[in-house]
CSV table of C-alpha atoms in Angstrom, one decimal:
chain,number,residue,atom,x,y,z
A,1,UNK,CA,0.0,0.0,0.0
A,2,UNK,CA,1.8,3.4,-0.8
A,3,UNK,CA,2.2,5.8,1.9
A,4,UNK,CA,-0.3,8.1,3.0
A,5,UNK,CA,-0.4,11.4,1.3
A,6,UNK,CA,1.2,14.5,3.9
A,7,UNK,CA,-0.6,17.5,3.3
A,8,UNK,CA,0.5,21.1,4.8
A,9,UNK,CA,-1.9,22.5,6.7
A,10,UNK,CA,-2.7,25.3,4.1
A,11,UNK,CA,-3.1,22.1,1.4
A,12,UNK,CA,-5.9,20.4,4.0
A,13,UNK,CA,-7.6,23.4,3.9
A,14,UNK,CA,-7.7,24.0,0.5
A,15,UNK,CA,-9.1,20.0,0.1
A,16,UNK,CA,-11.6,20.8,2.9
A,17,UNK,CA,-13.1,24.2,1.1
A,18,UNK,CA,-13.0,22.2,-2.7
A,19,UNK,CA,-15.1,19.1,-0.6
A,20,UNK,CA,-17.7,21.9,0.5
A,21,UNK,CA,-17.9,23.4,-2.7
A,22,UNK,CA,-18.2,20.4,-4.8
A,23,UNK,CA,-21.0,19.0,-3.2
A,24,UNK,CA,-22.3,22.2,-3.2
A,25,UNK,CA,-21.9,22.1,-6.9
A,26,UNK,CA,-23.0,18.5,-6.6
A,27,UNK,CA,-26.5,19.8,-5.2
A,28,UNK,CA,-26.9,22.4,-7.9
A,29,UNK,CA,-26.0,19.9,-10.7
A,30,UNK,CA,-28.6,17.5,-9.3
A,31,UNK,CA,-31.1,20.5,-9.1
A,32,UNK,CA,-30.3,21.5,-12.3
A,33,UNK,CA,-30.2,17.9,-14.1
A,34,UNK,CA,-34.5,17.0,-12.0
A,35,UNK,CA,-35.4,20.9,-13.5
A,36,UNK,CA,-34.4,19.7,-16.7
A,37,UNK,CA,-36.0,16.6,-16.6
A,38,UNK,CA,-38.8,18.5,-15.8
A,39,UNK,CA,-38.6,21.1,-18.9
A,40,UNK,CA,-37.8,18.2,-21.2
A,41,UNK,CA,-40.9,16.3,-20.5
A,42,UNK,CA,-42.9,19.2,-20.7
A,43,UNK,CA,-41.2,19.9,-24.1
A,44,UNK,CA,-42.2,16.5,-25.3
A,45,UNK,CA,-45.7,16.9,-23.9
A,46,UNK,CA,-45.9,20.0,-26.4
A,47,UNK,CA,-44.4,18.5,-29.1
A,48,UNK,CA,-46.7,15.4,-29.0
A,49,UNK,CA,-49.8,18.2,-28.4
A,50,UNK,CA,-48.2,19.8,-31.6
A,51,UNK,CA,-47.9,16.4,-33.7
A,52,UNK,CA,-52.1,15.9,-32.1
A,53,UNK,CA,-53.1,18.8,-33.3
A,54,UNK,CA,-51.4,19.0,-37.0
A,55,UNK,CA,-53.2,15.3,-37.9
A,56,UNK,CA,-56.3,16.6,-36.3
A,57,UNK,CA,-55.7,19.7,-38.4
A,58,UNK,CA,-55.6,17.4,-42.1
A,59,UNK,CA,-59.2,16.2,-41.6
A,60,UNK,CA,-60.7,20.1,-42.1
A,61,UNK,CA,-58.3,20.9,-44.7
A,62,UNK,CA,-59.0,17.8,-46.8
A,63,UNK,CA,-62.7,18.7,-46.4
A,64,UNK,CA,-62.2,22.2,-47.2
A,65,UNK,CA,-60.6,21.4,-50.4
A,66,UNK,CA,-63.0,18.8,-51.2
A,67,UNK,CA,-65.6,21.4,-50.7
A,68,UNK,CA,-63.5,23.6,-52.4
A,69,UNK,CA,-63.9,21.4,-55.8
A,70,UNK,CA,-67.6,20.8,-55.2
A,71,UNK,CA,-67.8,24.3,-54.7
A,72,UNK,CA,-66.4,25.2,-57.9
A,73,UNK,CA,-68.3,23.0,-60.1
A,74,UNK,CA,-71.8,24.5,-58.3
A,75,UNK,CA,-70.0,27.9,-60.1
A,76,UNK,CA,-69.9,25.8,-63.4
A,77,UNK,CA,-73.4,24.6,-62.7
A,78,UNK,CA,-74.4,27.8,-61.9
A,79,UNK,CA,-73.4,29.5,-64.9
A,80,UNK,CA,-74.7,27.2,-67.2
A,81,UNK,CA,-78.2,27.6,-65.4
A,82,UNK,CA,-78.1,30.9,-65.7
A,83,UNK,CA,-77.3,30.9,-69.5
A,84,UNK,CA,-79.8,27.9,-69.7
A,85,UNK,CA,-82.9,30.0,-68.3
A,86,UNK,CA,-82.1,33.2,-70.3
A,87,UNK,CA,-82.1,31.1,-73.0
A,88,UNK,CA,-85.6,29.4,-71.6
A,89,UNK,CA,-86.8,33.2,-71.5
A,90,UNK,CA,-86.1,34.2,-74.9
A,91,UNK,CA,-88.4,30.9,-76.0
A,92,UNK,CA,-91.3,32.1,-73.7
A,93,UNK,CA,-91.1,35.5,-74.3
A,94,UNK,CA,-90.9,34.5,-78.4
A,95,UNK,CA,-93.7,32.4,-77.8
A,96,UNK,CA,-95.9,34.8,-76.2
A,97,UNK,CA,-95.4,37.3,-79.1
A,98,UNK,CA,-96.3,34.7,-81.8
A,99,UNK,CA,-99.7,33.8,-79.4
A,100,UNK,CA,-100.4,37.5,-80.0
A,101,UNK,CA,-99.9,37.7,-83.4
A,102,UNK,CA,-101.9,34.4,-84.3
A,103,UNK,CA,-104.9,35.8,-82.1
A,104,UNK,CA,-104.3,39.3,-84.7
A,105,UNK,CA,-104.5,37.3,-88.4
A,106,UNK,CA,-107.8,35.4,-87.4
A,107,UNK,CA,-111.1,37.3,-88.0
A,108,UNK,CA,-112.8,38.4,-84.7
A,109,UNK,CA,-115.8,36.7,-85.9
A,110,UNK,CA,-114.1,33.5,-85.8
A,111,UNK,CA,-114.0,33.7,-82.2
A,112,UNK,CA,-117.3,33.1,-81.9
A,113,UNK,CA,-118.6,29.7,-82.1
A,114,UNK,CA,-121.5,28.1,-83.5
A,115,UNK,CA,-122.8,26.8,-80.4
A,116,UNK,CA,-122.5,30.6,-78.5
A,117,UNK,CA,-124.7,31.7,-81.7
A,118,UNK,CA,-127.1,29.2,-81.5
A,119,UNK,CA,-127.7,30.0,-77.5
A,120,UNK,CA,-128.2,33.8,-78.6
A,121,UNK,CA,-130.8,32.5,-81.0
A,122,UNK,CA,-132.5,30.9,-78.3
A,123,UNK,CA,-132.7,33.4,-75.4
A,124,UNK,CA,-134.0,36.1,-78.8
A,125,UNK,CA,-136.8,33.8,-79.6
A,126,UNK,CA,-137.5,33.3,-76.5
A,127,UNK,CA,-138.0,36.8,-75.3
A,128,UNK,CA,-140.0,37.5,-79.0
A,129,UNK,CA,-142.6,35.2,-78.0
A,130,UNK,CA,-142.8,35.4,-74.1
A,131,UNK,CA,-142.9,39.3,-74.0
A,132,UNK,CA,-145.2,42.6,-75.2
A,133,UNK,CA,-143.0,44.8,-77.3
A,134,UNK,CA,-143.4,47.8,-78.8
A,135,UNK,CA,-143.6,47.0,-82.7
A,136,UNK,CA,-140.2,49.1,-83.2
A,137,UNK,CA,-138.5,46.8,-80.1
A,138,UNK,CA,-139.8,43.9,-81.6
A,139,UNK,CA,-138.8,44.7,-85.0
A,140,UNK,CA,-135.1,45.4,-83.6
A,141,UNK,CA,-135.0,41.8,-81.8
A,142,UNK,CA,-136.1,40.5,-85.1
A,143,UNK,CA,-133.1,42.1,-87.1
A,144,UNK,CA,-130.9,40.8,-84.5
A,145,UNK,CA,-131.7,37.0,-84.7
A,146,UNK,CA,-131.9,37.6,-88.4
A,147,UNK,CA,-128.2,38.7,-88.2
A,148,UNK,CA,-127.2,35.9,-85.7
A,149,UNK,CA,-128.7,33.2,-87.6
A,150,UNK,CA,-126.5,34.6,-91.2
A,151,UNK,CA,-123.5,34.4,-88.1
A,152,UNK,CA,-124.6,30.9,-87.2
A,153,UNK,CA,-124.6,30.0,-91.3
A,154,UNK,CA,-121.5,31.5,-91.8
A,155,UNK,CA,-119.8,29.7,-88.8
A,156,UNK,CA,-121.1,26.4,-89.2
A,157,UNK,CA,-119.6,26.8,-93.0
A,158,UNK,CA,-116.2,27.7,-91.3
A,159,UNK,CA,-116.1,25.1,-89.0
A,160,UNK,CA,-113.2,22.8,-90.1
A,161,UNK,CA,-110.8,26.6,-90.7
A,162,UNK,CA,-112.2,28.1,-87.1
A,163,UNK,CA,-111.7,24.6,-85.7
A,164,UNK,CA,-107.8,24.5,-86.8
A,165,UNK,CA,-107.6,28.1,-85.9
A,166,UNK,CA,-108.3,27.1,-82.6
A,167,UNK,CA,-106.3,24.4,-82.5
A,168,UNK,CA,-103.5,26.4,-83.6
A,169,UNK,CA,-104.3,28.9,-80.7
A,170,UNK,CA,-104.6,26.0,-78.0
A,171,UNK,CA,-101.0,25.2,-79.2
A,172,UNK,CA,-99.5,28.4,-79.1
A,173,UNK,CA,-100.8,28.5,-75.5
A,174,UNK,CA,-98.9,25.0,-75.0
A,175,UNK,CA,-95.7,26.3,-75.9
A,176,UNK,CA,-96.4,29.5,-74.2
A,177,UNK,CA,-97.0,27.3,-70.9
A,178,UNK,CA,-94.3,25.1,-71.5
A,179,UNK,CA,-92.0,27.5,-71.8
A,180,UNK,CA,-92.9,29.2,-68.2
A,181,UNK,CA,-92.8,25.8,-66.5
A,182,UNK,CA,-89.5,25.8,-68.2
A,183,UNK,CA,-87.8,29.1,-67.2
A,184,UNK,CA,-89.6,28.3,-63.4
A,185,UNK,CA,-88.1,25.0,-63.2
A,186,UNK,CA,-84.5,26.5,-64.1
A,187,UNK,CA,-85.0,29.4,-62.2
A,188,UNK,CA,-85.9,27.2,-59.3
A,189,UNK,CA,-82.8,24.8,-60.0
A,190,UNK,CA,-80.7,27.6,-60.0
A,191,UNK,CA,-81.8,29.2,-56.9
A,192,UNK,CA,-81.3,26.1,-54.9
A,193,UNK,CA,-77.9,25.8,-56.8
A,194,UNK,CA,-77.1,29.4,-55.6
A,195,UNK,CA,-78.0,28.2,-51.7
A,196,UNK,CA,-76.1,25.0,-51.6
A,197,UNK,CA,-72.6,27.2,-53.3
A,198,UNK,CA,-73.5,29.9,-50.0
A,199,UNK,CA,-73.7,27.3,-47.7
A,200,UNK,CA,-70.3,25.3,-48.7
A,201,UNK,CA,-68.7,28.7,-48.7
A,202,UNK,CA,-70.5,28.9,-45.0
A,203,UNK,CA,-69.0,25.5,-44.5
A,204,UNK,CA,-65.6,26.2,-45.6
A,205,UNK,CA,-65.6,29.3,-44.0
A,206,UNK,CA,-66.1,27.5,-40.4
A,207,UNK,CA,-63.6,24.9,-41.5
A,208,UNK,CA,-60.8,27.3,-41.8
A,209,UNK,CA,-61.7,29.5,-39.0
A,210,UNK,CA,-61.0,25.5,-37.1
A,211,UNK,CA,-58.2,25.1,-39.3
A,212,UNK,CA,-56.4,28.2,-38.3
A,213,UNK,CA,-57.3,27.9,-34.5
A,214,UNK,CA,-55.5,24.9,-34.8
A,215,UNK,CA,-52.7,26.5,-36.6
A,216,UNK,CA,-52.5,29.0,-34.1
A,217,UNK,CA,-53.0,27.4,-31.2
A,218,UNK,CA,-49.7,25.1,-32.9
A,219,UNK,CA,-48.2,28.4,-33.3
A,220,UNK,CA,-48.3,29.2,-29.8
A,221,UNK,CA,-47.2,25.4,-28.4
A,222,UNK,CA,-44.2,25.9,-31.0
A,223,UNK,CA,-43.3,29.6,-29.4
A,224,UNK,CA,-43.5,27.6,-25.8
A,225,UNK,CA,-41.6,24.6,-27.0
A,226,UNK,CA,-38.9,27.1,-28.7
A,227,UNK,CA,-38.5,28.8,-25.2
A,228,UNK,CA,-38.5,25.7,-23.2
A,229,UNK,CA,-35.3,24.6,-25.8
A,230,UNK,CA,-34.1,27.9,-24.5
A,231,UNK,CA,-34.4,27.0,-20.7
A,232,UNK,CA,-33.4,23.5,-21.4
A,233,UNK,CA,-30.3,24.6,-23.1
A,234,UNK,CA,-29.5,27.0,-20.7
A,235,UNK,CA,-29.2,24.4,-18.1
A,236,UNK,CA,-27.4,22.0,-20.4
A,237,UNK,CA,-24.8,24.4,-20.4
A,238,UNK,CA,-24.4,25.4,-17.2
A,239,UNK,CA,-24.5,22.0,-16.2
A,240,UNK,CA,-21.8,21.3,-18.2
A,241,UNK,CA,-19.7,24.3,-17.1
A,242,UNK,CA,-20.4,23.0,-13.0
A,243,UNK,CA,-19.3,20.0,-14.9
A,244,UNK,CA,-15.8,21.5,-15.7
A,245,UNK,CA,-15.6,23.5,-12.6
A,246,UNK,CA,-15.7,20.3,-10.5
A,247,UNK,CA,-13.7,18.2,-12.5
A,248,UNK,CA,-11.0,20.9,-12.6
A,249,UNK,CA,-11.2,21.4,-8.7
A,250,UNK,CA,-10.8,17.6,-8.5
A,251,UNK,CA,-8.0,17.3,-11.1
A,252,UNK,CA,-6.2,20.2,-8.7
A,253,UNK,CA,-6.8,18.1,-5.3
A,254,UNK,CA,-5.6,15.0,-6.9
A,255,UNK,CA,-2.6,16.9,-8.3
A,256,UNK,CA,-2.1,17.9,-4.5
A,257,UNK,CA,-2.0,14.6,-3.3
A,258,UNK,CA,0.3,13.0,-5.9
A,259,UNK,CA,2.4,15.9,-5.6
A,260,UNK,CA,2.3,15.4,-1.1
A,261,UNK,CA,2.8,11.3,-2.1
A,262,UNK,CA,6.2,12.1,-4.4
A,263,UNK,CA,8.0,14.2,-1.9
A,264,UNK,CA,6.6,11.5,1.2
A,265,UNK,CA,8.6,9.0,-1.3
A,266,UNK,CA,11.7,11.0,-1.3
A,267,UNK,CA,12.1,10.3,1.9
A,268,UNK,CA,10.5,7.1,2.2
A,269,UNK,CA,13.4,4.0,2.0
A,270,UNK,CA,12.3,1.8,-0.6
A,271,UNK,CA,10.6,-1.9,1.0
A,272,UNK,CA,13.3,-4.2,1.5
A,273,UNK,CA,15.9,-1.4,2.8
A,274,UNK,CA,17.6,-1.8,6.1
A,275,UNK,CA,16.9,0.2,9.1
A,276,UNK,CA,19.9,2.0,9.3
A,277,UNK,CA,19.6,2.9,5.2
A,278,UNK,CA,16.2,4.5,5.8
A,279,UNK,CA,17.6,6.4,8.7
A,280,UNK,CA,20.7,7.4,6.8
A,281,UNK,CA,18.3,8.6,4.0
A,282,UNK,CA,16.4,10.4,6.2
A,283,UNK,CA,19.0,12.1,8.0
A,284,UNK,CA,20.6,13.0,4.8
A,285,UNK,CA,17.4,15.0,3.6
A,286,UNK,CA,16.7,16.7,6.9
A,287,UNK,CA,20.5,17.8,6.5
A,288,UNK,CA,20.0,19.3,2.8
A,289,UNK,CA,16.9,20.9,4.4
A,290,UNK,CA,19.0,22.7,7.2
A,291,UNK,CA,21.5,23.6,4.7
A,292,UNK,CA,18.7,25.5,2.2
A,293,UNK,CA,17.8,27.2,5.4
A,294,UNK,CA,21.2,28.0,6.4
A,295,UNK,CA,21.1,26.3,9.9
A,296,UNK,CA,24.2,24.9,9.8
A,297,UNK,CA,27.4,25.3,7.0
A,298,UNK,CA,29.5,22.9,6.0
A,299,UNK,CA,33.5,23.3,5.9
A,300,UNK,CA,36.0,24.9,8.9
């Protein structure tokens, strides 16, 4: 076993103040190192929040952009309705005008039928012979179903033209018709078109106002995570410099001791030496000692 380091007294002080202060700087480290800890599985609390919230965020976004393509082909849709029900307006509003100008080029007496005349007939006859006229009254009533009955001839001659006539009329009136069920039906398709665009554009509105919550709130978990990096690598480093410190005030104190061991050699007689050799030795180094000092001097 190799002698037991001697230490001055100034030297054993100097080990007991680096003791102190190393496990002082042993208590800081270990505060340091459990605060970290602490910071660092915060940090990865936020950065698994963060990593939550971005797949949480791709469900929205996919809609919105889905709604985004439905939304523009309602656009497409729309502007084909729109060009489709001008287009249904010109046709009723053509139609119209060609109802008004067949009901022009037939004669007005056409548009009075045989069976009309006939009941005028009746209801003149009738009042000839159930009432008292006045000879000039009576001649007047007689003129008039005179006049009817050359109506009634006349019509009843024109039955097959008055009859297309009429039929040409009741088709006109068809298209006429068809046409307005036509431009109501678009205008209808295009109104509920026009909704269902302004209520994606509702939906994607909401959806990005989640979006960006998400975004932000990301935002600020990032910001917190970037300053608990900070903190964490704050500590890191002066965990690392307590690190140095110690292990240089160690290095030092074991320098000490080597150092103390050495010079305790020096005057140590090897094992295996005699008694009288380790004396001799020793009594030679005390002697060089007193003669650096100047105790004694050697000569006459």
């Amino acid at each position: 076993m190799p002698p037991r380091a001697i230490l001055s007294e100034e030297e054993e002080q100097q080990d007991r103040d680096d003791r102190d202060k190393l496990q002082e700087m042993e208590k800081k480290f270990r505060s340091l190192e459990t605060r970290r800890g602490t910071l660092i599985e915060e940090m990865h609390r936020l950065s698994s929040e963060q990593k939550s919230l971005y797949d949480r965020r791709q469900a929205p976004q996919q809609e919105v952009e889905r709604i985004y393509d439905d939304h523009g082909a309602l656009g497409k849709k729309l502007m084909e309705l729109r060009s489709a029900r001008e287009k249904a307006r010109r046709h009723m509003e053509a139609a119209v005008v060609a109802v008004r100008e067949l009901r022009l080029t037939f004669p007005a007496t056409e548009r009075v039928r045989p069976e009309q005349l006939k009941r005028e007939i009746a209801d003149l006859e009738h009042k000839q012979q159930t009432s008292a006229l006045p000879l000039e009254e009576e001649n007047a009533l007689v003129d008039r179903i005179r006049e009817r009955t050359r109506e009634l001839k006349s019509a009843e001659t024109r039955a097959a033209t008055v009859a297309e006539h009429e039929k040409q009329r009741k088709e006109a009136d068809a298209r006429v018709r068809a046409c307005r069920a036509e431009v109501d039906r678009l205008g209808a398709e295009f109104a509920q078109a026009k909704a269902d665009r302004d209520a994606m554009m509702a939906s994607i509105r909401t959806k990005l106002e989640a979006a960006g919550s998400m975004v932000a709130e990301m935002r600020a978990k990032g910001k917190a995570r970037a300053e608990l990096m900070e903190k964490i690598d704050g500590m890191s480093r002066e965990m690392a410099t307590l690190d140095q410190e110690a292990r240089r005030i160690f290095g030092e104190g074991r320098a000490r001791r080597e150092e103390a061991q050495r010079t305790l050699r020096a005057y140590t007689r090897p094992r295996g030496r005699t008694h009288d050799e380790v004396a001799s030795n020793v009594a030679d180094a005390q002697l060089q000692e007193l003669l650096k000092r100047g105790k004694i001097t050697l000569g006459g």
